[in-house]
CSV table of N, CA, C and O in Angstrom, one decimal:
chain,number,residue,atom,x,y,z
A,1,MET,N,-30.8,-3.3,17.9
A,1,MET,CA,-30.8,-2.3,17.1
A,1,MET,C,-31.1,-1.7,16.1
A,1,MET,O,-31.7,-2.2,15.7
A,2,HIS,N,-32.6,-0.6,16.5
A,2,HIS,CA,-34.0,-0.7,15.6
A,2,HIS,C,-32.8,1.0,14.5
A,2,HIS,O,-33.4,1.5,13.9
A,3,GLU,N,-31.8,1.0,15.0
A,3,GLU,CA,-31.1,2.0,13.8
A,3,GLU,C,-30.5,1.4,12.4
A,3,GLU,O,-31.4,1.9,11.6
A,4,LEU,N,-30.5,-0.3,12.4
A,4,LEU,CA,-30.5,-1.0,11.4
A,4,LEU,C,-32.5,-0.4,10.9
A,4,LEU,O,-32.5,-0.8,9.3
A,5,GLY,N,-33.3,-0.9,11.6
A,5,GLY,CA,-34.8,-0.4,10.5
A,5,GLY,C,-34.9,0.1,9.8
A,5,GLY,O,-35.0,0.3,8.9
A,6,VAL,N,-34.3,1.6,10.6
A,6,VAL,CA,-34.6,3.0,10.1
A,6,VAL,C,-33.6,3.2,8.7
A,6,VAL,O,-34.8,4.1,8.4
A,7,THR,N,-32.5,2.7,8.9
A,7,THR,CA,-31.9,2.7,7.3
A,7,THR,C,-31.8,1.9,6.9
A,7,THR,O,-32.5,2.5,5.8
A,8,PHE,N,-32.9,1.1,6.9
A,8,PHE,CA,-34.3,0.0,6.0
A,8,PHE,C,-35.2,0.5,5.1
A,8,PHE,O,-34.9,1.0,3.9
A,9,HIS,N,-35.9,1.5,6.3
A,9,HIS,CA,-36.8,2.3,5.9
A,9,HIS,C,-36.7,3.5,5.2
A,9,HIS,O,-37.2,4.0,4.2
A,10,ILE,N,-35.5,4.0,5.6
A,10,ILE,CA,-35.3,5.1,4.4
A,10,ILE,C,-34.2,4.9,3.1
A,10,ILE,O,-34.9,5.7,2.2
A,11,MET,N,-33.7,4.1,3.2
A,11,MET,CA,-33.4,3.7,1.8
A,11,MET,C,-34.0,3.0,1.4
A,11,MET,O,-34.4,2.9,0.1
A,12,ASP,N,-35.4,2.3,1.6
A,12,ASP,CA,-36.9,1.7,0.8
A,12,ASP,C,-37.0,2.5,0.7
A,12,ASP,O,-37.5,2.4,-1.2
A,13,HIS,N,-37.3,3.7,1.0
A,13,HIS,CA,-37.8,5.2,0.9
A,13,HIS,C,-37.4,5.6,-0.4
A,13,HIS,O,-38.1,6.5,-1.6
A,14,LEU,N,-35.8,6.0,-0.4
A,14,LEU,CA,-35.0,7.0,-1.6
A,14,LEU,C,-35.1,5.9,-2.8
A,14,LEU,O,-35.4,6.5,-3.6
A,15,GLU,N,-34.9,4.6,-3.0
A,15,GLU,CA,-34.5,4.2,-3.8
A,15,GLU,C,-36.3,3.6,-4.0
A,15,GLU,O,-36.3,3.8,-6.2
A,16,LYS,N,-37.7,4.2,-4.3
A,16,LYS,CA,-38.8,4.2,-4.5
A,16,LYS,C,-38.9,5.9,-5.8
A,16,LYS,O,-39.2,6.4,-6.3
A,17,VAL,N,-37.9,6.8,-4.8
A,17,VAL,CA,-38.6,8.2,-5.0
A,17,VAL,C,-37.8,7.9,-6.2
A,17,VAL,O,-37.5,9.1,-7.5
A,18,ALA,N,-36.5,7.5,-5.9
A,18,ALA,CA,-35.1,7.3,-6.9
A,18,ALA,C,-35.8,6.4,-8.5
A,18,ALA,O,-36.1,7.2,-8.8
A,19,ALA,N,-36.5,5.6,-8.5
A,19,ALA,CA,-37.0,4.9,-9.3
A,19,ALA,C,-38.3,5.6,-10.2
A,19,ALA,O,-38.0,5.8,-11.2
A,20,GLU,N,-39.2,6.6,-9.8
A,20,GLU,CA,-39.7,7.7,-10.2
A,20,GLU,C,-39.7,9.0,-11.0
A,20,GLU,O,-39.8,9.4,-12.3
A,21,ASN,N,-38.3,9.7,-10.3
A,21,ASN,CA,-37.3,9.6,-11.4
A,21,ASN,C,-36.1,9.2,-12.4
A,21,ASN,O,-35.8,10.6,-12.6
A,22,LYS,N,-36.6,8.8,-11.4
A,22,LYS,CA,-35.0,7.7,-13.8
A,22,LYS,C,-34.1,8.5,-12.2
A,22,LYS,O,-32.2,8.4,-13.4
A,23,VAL,N,-33.4,8.1,-10.9
A,23,VAL,CA,-31.7,8.8,-10.4
A,23,VAL,C,-31.4,7.3,-11.0
A,23,VAL,O,-31.7,6.5,-10.2
A,24,THR,N,-30.1,6.9,-11.3
A,24,THR,CA,-29.0,6.2,-11.1
A,24,THR,C,-28.1,5.7,-10.1
A,24,THR,O,-28.1,5.3,-9.5
A,25,HIS,N,-28.0,6.9,-8.8
A,25,HIS,CA,-27.1,7.1,-7.7
A,25,HIS,C,-27.2,8.1,-6.7
A,25,HIS,O,-27.0,9.8,-7.3
A,26,ILE,N,-27.1,8.1,-5.5
A,26,ILE,CA,-27.5,9.2,-5.0
A,26,ILE,C,-26.1,9.8,-4.5
A,26,ILE,O,-25.7,8.0,-3.4
A,27,ARG,N,-25.9,10.6,-4.2
A,27,ARG,CA,-24.4,10.7,-3.4
A,27,ARG,C,-24.3,11.5,-2.3
A,27,ARG,O,-23.7,11.4,-1.4
A,28,LYS,N,-25.7,11.8,-1.3
A,28,LYS,CA,-25.6,12.6,0.2
A,28,LYS,C,-26.7,12.1,0.1
A,28,LYS,O,-28.4,13.2,-0.5
A,29,VAL,N,-27.5,12.2,1.4
A,29,VAL,CA,-28.7,11.8,1.8
A,29,VAL,C,-28.7,13.4,3.5
A,29,VAL,O,-27.5,12.6,4.3
A,30,THR,N,-30.2,13.7,3.6
A,30,THR,CA,-29.3,14.5,4.9
A,30,THR,C,-30.7,14.5,5.6
A,30,THR,O,-31.2,14.5,4.5
A,31,LEU,N,-30.1,14.3,7.0
A,31,LEU,CA,-32.0,13.9,7.0
A,31,LEU,C,-31.1,14.7,8.8
A,31,LEU,O,-30.4,15.3,9.9
A,32,GLU,N,-32.7,15.1,9.1
A,32,GLU,CA,-33.0,15.6,10.2
A,32,GLU,C,-33.4,14.7,11.4
A,32,GLU,O,-34.4,14.4,11.5
A,33,LEU,N,-32.8,14.6,12.5
A,33,LEU,CA,-32.8,13.8,13.9
A,33,LEU,C,-32.7,15.2,14.5
A,33,LEU,O,-32.9,15.3,15.3
A,34,GLY,N,-34.1,14.5,14.6
A,34,GLY,CA,-34.5,14.4,17.1
A,34,GLY,C,-34.0,14.4,17.9
A,34,GLY,O,-32.9,13.4,17.3
A,35,GLU,N,-34.2,15.6,18.5
A,35,GLU,CA,-32.7,15.6,19.6
A,35,GLU,C,-33.2,14.3,20.4
A,35,GLU,O,-32.4,14.0,21.0
A,36,VAL,N,-34.5,13.8,20.1
A,36,VAL,CA,-35.1,13.4,21.0
A,36,VAL,C,-35.9,11.8,20.6
A,36,VAL,O,-36.9,11.2,21.2
A,37,SER,N,-35.0,11.6,19.4
A,37,SER,CA,-36.0,10.6,19.2
A,37,SER,C,-36.0,9.3,19.2
A,37,SER,O,-36.5,8.3,18.7
A,38,THR,N,-34.5,8.9,20.1
A,38,THR,CA,-34.1,8.0,20.2
A,38,THR,C,-33.3,6.8,19.5
A,38,THR,O,-33.2,6.0,19.6
A,39,VAL,N,-33.4,7.6,18.7
A,39,VAL,CA,-32.0,7.5,17.6
A,39,VAL,C,-30.7,7.6,17.3
A,39,VAL,O,-30.7,8.6,17.7
A,40,ILE,N,-29.7,6.5,17.9
A,40,ILE,CA,-28.7,7.0,18.3
A,40,ILE,C,-27.5,7.5,16.4
A,40,ILE,O,-27.9,6.5,16.2
A,41,GLY,N,-27.7,8.8,17.0
A,41,GLY,CA,-27.3,8.8,15.2
A,41,GLY,C,-25.7,8.0,14.9
A,41,GLY,O,-25.2,8.1,14.1
A,42,SER,N,-24.5,7.9,16.2
A,42,SER,CA,-23.3,7.3,15.7
A,42,SER,C,-23.8,6.3,14.6
A,42,SER,O,-23.3,5.1,14.5
A,43,TYR,N,-24.9,4.8,15.4
A,43,TYR,CA,-25.3,4.0,15.2
A,43,TYR,C,-25.7,3.8,14.2
A,43,TYR,O,-25.5,2.9,12.9
A,44,LEU,N,-26.4,5.4,13.5
A,44,LEU,CA,-27.4,4.7,12.1
A,44,LEU,C,-26.4,5.3,11.8
A,44,LEU,O,-26.0,4.2,10.7
A,45,GLN,N,-25.5,5.7,11.5
A,45,GLN,CA,-24.6,6.9,10.4
A,45,GLN,C,-23.6,5.1,10.1
A,45,GLN,O,-23.2,4.8,9.3
A,46,ASN,N,-23.7,3.7,11.2
A,46,ASN,CA,-22.2,2.7,10.5
A,46,ASN,C,-23.7,1.8,9.9
A,46,ASN,O,-23.0,1.1,9.5
A,47,CYS,N,-24.9,1.6,10.4
A,47,CYS,CA,-25.8,1.0,10.0
A,47,CYS,C,-25.9,1.6,8.7
A,47,CYS,O,-25.8,0.9,8.0
A,48,TRP,N,-25.6,2.5,8.4
A,48,TRP,CA,-25.9,3.6,6.9
A,48,TRP,C,-24.5,2.7,6.3
A,48,TRP,O,-24.9,2.8,4.9
A,49,THR,N,-23.6,3.0,6.8
A,49,THR,CA,-22.1,2.6,5.4
A,49,THR,C,-21.9,1.0,5.4
A,49,THR,O,-21.6,0.9,4.8
A,50,TRP,N,-22.5,0.3,6.2
A,50,TRP,CA,-22.6,-1.0,5.8
A,50,TRP,C,-24.4,-1.8,5.1
A,50,TRP,O,-23.6,-1.7,4.2
A,51,ALA,N,-25.0,-0.6,5.5
A,51,ALA,CA,-26.3,-1.0,4.0
A,51,ALA,C,-26.1,-0.4,2.7
A,51,ALA,O,-25.9,-1.0,1.3
A,52,ALA,N,-25.3,0.5,2.8
A,52,ALA,CA,-25.1,1.8,1.6
A,52,ALA,C,-23.8,0.1,1.1
A,52,ALA,O,-24.1,0.6,-0.6
A,53,LYS,N,-23.1,-0.4,1.1
A,53,LYS,CA,-22.6,-1.3,0.1
A,53,LYS,C,-23.6,-2.6,-0.4
A,53,LYS,O,-22.3,-3.0,-1.3
A,54,LYS,N,-24.3,-2.6,0.5
A,54,LYS,CA,-25.0,-3.5,0.5
A,54,LYS,C,-26.6,-3.4,-1.2
A,54,LYS,O,-26.5,-4.4,-1.9
A,55,ARG,N,-25.8,-2.4,-1.7
A,55,ARG,CA,-27.5,-1.3,-2.2
A,55,ARG,C,-26.5,-0.4,-3.5
A,55,ARG,O,-26.2,1.2,-3.0
A,56,PRO,N,-26.3,-0.8,-4.6
A,56,PRO,CA,-25.0,0.2,-5.5
A,56,PRO,C,-26.6,1.6,-5.6
A,56,PRO,O,-25.7,2.2,-5.5
A,57,LEU,N,-27.7,2.1,-5.6
A,57,LEU,CA,-27.8,3.2,-5.8
A,57,LEU,C,-27.7,4.1,-4.6
A,57,LEU,O,-27.0,5.2,-5.1
A,58,PHE,N,-26.9,3.3,-4.3
A,58,PHE,CA,-26.6,4.3,-2.3
A,58,PHE,C,-24.9,4.6,-2.3
A,58,PHE,O,-24.3,4.0,-1.3
A,59,ASN,N,-24.1,3.5,-3.3
A,59,ASN,CA,-22.5,3.1,-3.2
A,59,ASN,C,-21.6,4.5,-2.6
A,59,ASN,O,-22.1,4.9,-3.5
A,60,GLU,N,-21.1,4.3,-1.5
A,60,GLU,CA,-20.1,5.5,-1.1
A,60,GLU,C,-21.2,6.7,-0.8
A,60,GLU,O,-20.5,8.1,-0.5
A,61,ALA,N,-22.5,6.4,-1.2
A,61,ALA,CA,-23.3,7.7,-0.7
A,61,ALA,C,-22.9,8.6,0.7
A,61,ALA,O,-23.2,7.0,2.0
A,62,GLU,N,-23.1,9.7,1.7
A,62,GLU,CA,-23.3,10.3,2.2
A,62,GLU,C,-24.4,10.9,3.2
A,62,GLU,O,-25.4,10.8,2.3
A,63,LEU,N,-24.4,10.0,4.5
A,63,LEU,CA,-25.4,10.2,5.1
A,63,LEU,C,-25.4,11.3,5.8
A,63,LEU,O,-23.8,12.0,7.5
A,64,VAL,N,-25.4,12.4,5.9
A,64,VAL,CA,-25.2,13.7,7.6
A,64,VAL,C,-26.9,13.9,8.1
A,64,VAL,O,-28.0,13.9,7.8
A,65,LEU,N,-26.4,14.1,9.3
A,65,LEU,CA,-27.0,14.3,10.0
A,65,LEU,C,-27.6,15.7,11.0
A,65,LEU,O,-26.1,16.8,11.6
A,66,GLU,N,-28.4,16.5,10.4
A,66,GLU,CA,-28.7,17.1,10.7
A,66,GLU,C,-30.0,16.8,12.6
A,66,GLU,O,-30.6,16.9,12.9
A,67,THR,N,-29.2,17.5,13.7
A,67,THR,CA,-29.2,17.6,14.6
A,67,THR,C,-30.8,18.7,14.3
A,67,THR,O,-30.9,19.8,15.1
A,68,LEU,N,-32.4,18.8,15.7
A,68,LEU,CA,-33.7,19.0,15.4
A,68,LEU,C,-33.7,19.1,17.2
A,68,LEU,O,-34.0,18.4,18.0
A,69,PRO,N,-34.1,20.7,17.8
A,69,PRO,CA,-33.8,20.4,19.1
A,69,PRO,C,-35.3,20.1,19.9
A,69,PRO,O,-36.0,20.3,18.5
A,70,ALA,N,-34.9,19.9,20.8
A,70,ALA,CA,-36.2,19.0,21.4
A,70,ALA,C,-36.6,20.0,22.2
A,70,ALA,O,-36.5,20.8,22.9
A,71,VAL,N,-38.5,20.4,21.4
A,71,VAL,CA,-39.2,22.1,21.8
A,71,VAL,C,-40.5,22.0,22.7
A,71,VAL,O,-40.8,20.6,22.1
A,72,THR,N,-39.7,22.0,24.1
A,72,THR,CA,-41.6,21.7,24.5
A,72,THR,C,-42.4,22.7,24.9
A,72,THR,O,-42.0,24.0,25.0
A,73,TYR,N,-43.6,22.8,25.0
A,73,TYR,CA,-44.4,23.4,25.1
A,73,TYR,C,-45.1,23.1,26.9
A,73,TYR,O,-46.6,22.5,26.5
A,74,CYS,N,-45.9,24.6,26.9
A,74,CYS,CA,-46.8,24.0,28.1
A,74,CYS,C,-47.9,25.3,28.3
A,74,CYS,O,-48.1,26.3,27.4
A,75,GLU,N,-48.8,23.9,28.4
A,75,GLU,CA,-49.9,24.7,28.5
A,75,GLU,C,-50.7,26.0,29.0
A,75,GLU,O,-51.7,26.7,28.9
A,76,ASP,N,-49.6,26.2,30.4
A,76,ASP,CA,-50.8,26.6,30.9
A,76,ASP,C,-50.6,28.7,31.2
A,76,ASP,O,-50.8,29.3,31.3
A,77,CYS,N,-48.8,28.0,30.1
A,77,CYS,CA,-48.3,29.8,30.5
A,77,CYS,C,-48.4,30.2,29.0
A,77,CYS,O,-47.9,31.3,28.5
A,78,GLN,N,-48.2,29.1,28.5
A,78,GLN,CA,-48.0,29.0,27.0
A,78,GLN,C,-46.6,29.5,26.1
A,78,GLN,O,-46.8,30.8,25.4
A,79,LYS,N,-45.4,28.7,27.1
A,79,LYS,CA,-44.0,29.2,26.5
A,79,LYS,C,-43.5,27.7,25.8
A,79,LYS,O,-44.1,27.3,26.2
A,80,THR,N,-42.7,28.3,25.7
A,80,THR,CA,-41.8,26.9,24.8
A,80,THR,C,-40.7,27.0,25.6
A,80,THR,O,-39.9,27.8,25.6
A,81,TYR,N,-40.0,26.1,25.1
A,81,TYR,CA,-38.4,26.4,26.4
A,81,TYR,C,-37.0,24.7,25.7
A,81,TYR,O,-38.7,24.1,25.2
A,82,PRO,N,-36.4,24.5,25.9
A,82,PRO,CA,-36.2,23.6,25.8
A,82,PRO,C,-35.9,21.9,26.8
A,82,PRO,O,-35.7,21.8,28.0
A,83,THR,N,-36.9,21.0,25.8
A,83,THR,CA,-37.4,19.7,26.9
A,83,THR,C,-36.0,19.4,27.4
A,83,THR,O,-36.2,18.8,28.3
A,84,VAL,N,-34.8,18.5,26.4
A,84,VAL,CA,-33.6,18.3,27.0
A,84,VAL,C,-32.9,18.7,28.9
A,84,VAL,O,-32.5,18.6,29.7
A,85,GLU,N,-33.0,20.2,28.7
A,85,GLU,CA,-33.0,21.4,29.6
A,85,GLU,C,-33.7,20.6,30.8
A,85,GLU,O,-32.8,20.8,32.1
A,86,HIS,N,-34.5,21.5,30.3
A,86,HIS,CA,-35.9,21.1,32.2
A,86,HIS,C,-36.8,19.2,31.7
A,86,HIS,O,-37.6,19.7,32.3
A,87,GLY,N,-36.7,19.3,30.9
A,87,GLY,CA,-37.8,18.2,31.0
A,87,GLY,C,-39.5,18.4,30.7
A,87,GLY,O,-39.5,19.1,29.9
A,88,LYS,N,-39.6,17.9,31.7
A,88,LYS,CA,-41.5,18.1,31.4
A,88,LYS,C,-42.3,19.4,31.9
A,88,LYS,O,-43.1,20.2,31.5
A,89,ILE,N,-41.4,19.3,33.5
A,89,ILE,CA,-41.7,20.2,33.7
A,89,ILE,C,-41.4,22.0,33.5
A,89,ILE,O,-40.3,21.9,33.4
A,90,CYS,N,-42.4,22.9,32.8
A,90,CYS,CA,-41.9,23.5,32.2
A,90,CYS,C,-41.5,24.9,33.9
A,90,CYS,O,-41.2,24.9,34.9
A,91,PRO,N,-40.4,25.5,32.9
A,91,PRO,CA,-39.1,26.3,33.4
A,91,PRO,C,-39.5,28.0,34.4
A,91,PRO,O,-39.8,27.8,35.4
A,92,TYR,N,-40.9,27.9,33.3
A,92,TYR,CA,-40.7,29.5,33.7
A,92,TYR,C,-42.5,29.1,34.4
A,92,TYR,O,-42.4,30.4,35.0
A,93,CYS,N,-43.5,27.9,34.9
A,93,CYS,CA,-44.1,27.7,35.7
A,93,CYS,C,-44.3,26.8,36.8
A,93,CYS,O,-45.7,27.5,37.7
A,94,GLY,N,-43.8,25.9,36.1
A,94,GLY,CA,-44.4,24.9,37.3
A,94,GLY,C,-44.8,24.0,36.5
A,94,GLY,O,-44.7,22.8,37.3
A,95,SER,N,-45.5,24.2,35.6
A,95,SER,CA,-47.0,23.1,35.0
A,95,SER,C,-46.4,21.9,34.6
A,95,SER,O,-45.4,21.8,33.7
A,96,GLU,N,-47.3,21.0,34.7
A,96,GLU,CA,-46.1,19.6,34.2
A,96,GLU,C,-47.7,20.2,32.9
A,96,GLU,O,-48.2,18.3,32.6
A,97,HIS,N,-47.6,20.2,32.6
A,97,HIS,CA,-48.9,20.8,31.6
A,97,HIS,C,-48.4,20.7,30.2
A,97,HIS,O,-48.8,22.0,29.9
A,98,THR,N,-47.8,19.4,30.1
A,98,THR,CA,-46.4,20.3,29.1
A,98,THR,C,-46.8,19.7,27.6
A,98,THR,O,-46.3,17.5,27.9
A,99,TYR,N,-46.1,19.8,26.1
A,99,TYR,CA,-46.1,18.7,25.5
A,99,TYR,C,-45.0,18.7,24.2
A,99,TYR,O,-44.3,20.1,24.6
A,100,LEU,N,-44.4,17.8,23.7
A,100,LEU,CA,-43.2,18.0,23.1
A,100,LEU,C,-43.9,18.2,21.8
A,100,LEU,O,-44.2,17.6,21.3
A,101,LEU,N,-43.0,19.4,21.1
A,101,LEU,CA,-43.8,20.0,19.7
A,101,LEU,C,-42.4,19.9,19.2
A,101,LEU,O,-43.4,19.8,17.6
A,102,GLN,N,-41.1,19.9,18.9
A,102,GLN,CA,-40.7,19.1,18.0
A,102,GLN,C,-39.1,18.2,18.8
A,102,GLN,O,-38.6,18.4,19.8
A,103,GLY,N,-39.1,16.9,18.3
A,103,GLY,CA,-37.1,16.1,18.1
A,103,GLY,C,-37.6,15.0,18.3
A,103,GLY,O,-36.6,14.7,18.9
A,104,ASN,N,-38.8,14.7,18.0
A,104,ASN,CA,-38.9,12.9,18.3
A,104,ASN,C,-38.9,12.9,16.7
A,104,ASN,O,-39.3,11.9,16.6
A,105,GLU,N,-38.5,13.2,15.5
A,105,GLU,CA,-39.0,13.1,14.3
A,105,GLU,C,-37.6,12.3,14.2
A,105,GLU,O,-36.6,12.8,14.2
A,106,PHE,N,-38.0,12.0,13.0
A,106,PHE,CA,-36.3,11.7,11.4
A,106,PHE,C,-37.0,12.2,10.3
A,106,PHE,O,-38.2,11.7,9.5
A,107,ASN,N,-36.8,12.5,9.6
A,107,ASN,CA,-36.3,13.3,8.3
A,107,ASN,C,-36.4,13.8,7.8
A,107,ASN,O,-35.1,13.9,7.5
A,108,ILE,N,-35.9,12.9,5.7
A,108,ILE,CA,-35.1,13.0,4.9
A,108,ILE,C,-35.1,15.0,5.1
A,108,ILE,O,-36.9,15.0,4.0
A,109,LYS,N,-33.9,15.6,4.8
A,109,LYS,CA,-34.5,16.5,4.0
A,109,LYS,C,-33.8,17.2,3.2
A,109,LYS,O,-34.6,17.9,1.7
A,110,GLU,N,-32.5,16.1,3.0
A,110,GLU,CA,-32.9,16.5,0.9
A,110,GLU,C,-31.8,15.6,1.0
A,110,GLU,O,-31.1,14.7,1.5
A,111,ILE,N,-31.4,15.1,-1.5
A,111,ILE,CA,-31.0,14.8,-1.5
A,111,ILE,C,-29.8,14.6,-2.7
A,111,ILE,O,-30.4,15.7,-3.0
A,112,GLU,N,-29.0,14.5,-2.5
A,112,GLU,CA,-28.1,14.9,-3.7
A,112,GLU,C,-27.7,13.5,-4.4
A,112,GLU,O,-27.2,12.7,-3.7
A,113,VAL,N,-28.8,13.9,-6.1
A,113,VAL,CA,-27.9,12.6,-6.8
A,113,VAL,C,-26.5,12.8,-7.6
A,113,VAL,O,-26.4,14.3,-8.5
A,114,GLU,N,-26.6,11.5,-8.5
A,114,GLU,CA,-26.0,12.2,-9.7
A,114,GLU,C,-27.2,12.5,-11.3
A,114,GLU,O,-27.7,12.1,-11.6
C-alpha cells in the first residue's frame, strides 16, 4: 500500500512548512487527488487517520480530498477529452497520438492551522 508512503511524504513536507511558519497545530489539509493518480482515496484517508494520531502537529487534523478529473489532449485534432471515459484513443478523430494533461497528480491545495 503506497498510500502510507504518500501520507508520510505529505506530513513530512507539512511539518517543514509548519516549523518555518511557527505553526503548532494543523486542523485541516485539502489535497487535490488526480482521478488516475493510482492513489486510492479511502486508503489514503485511513492512513492519514492512523498517522495523524502519531504526530502531535496533526492530532485530529482532517484530510479533505478533492478529485481532479483526468483530461487527455489529442495532438492530431488538438482537442481535449475525459480520459477515464475514452482512454488513450481520441473520441473525436480516433487518433492514438494523445497524452495526459492532468489527473495523475496529487497537490496540497490548502492548509488550515490554529
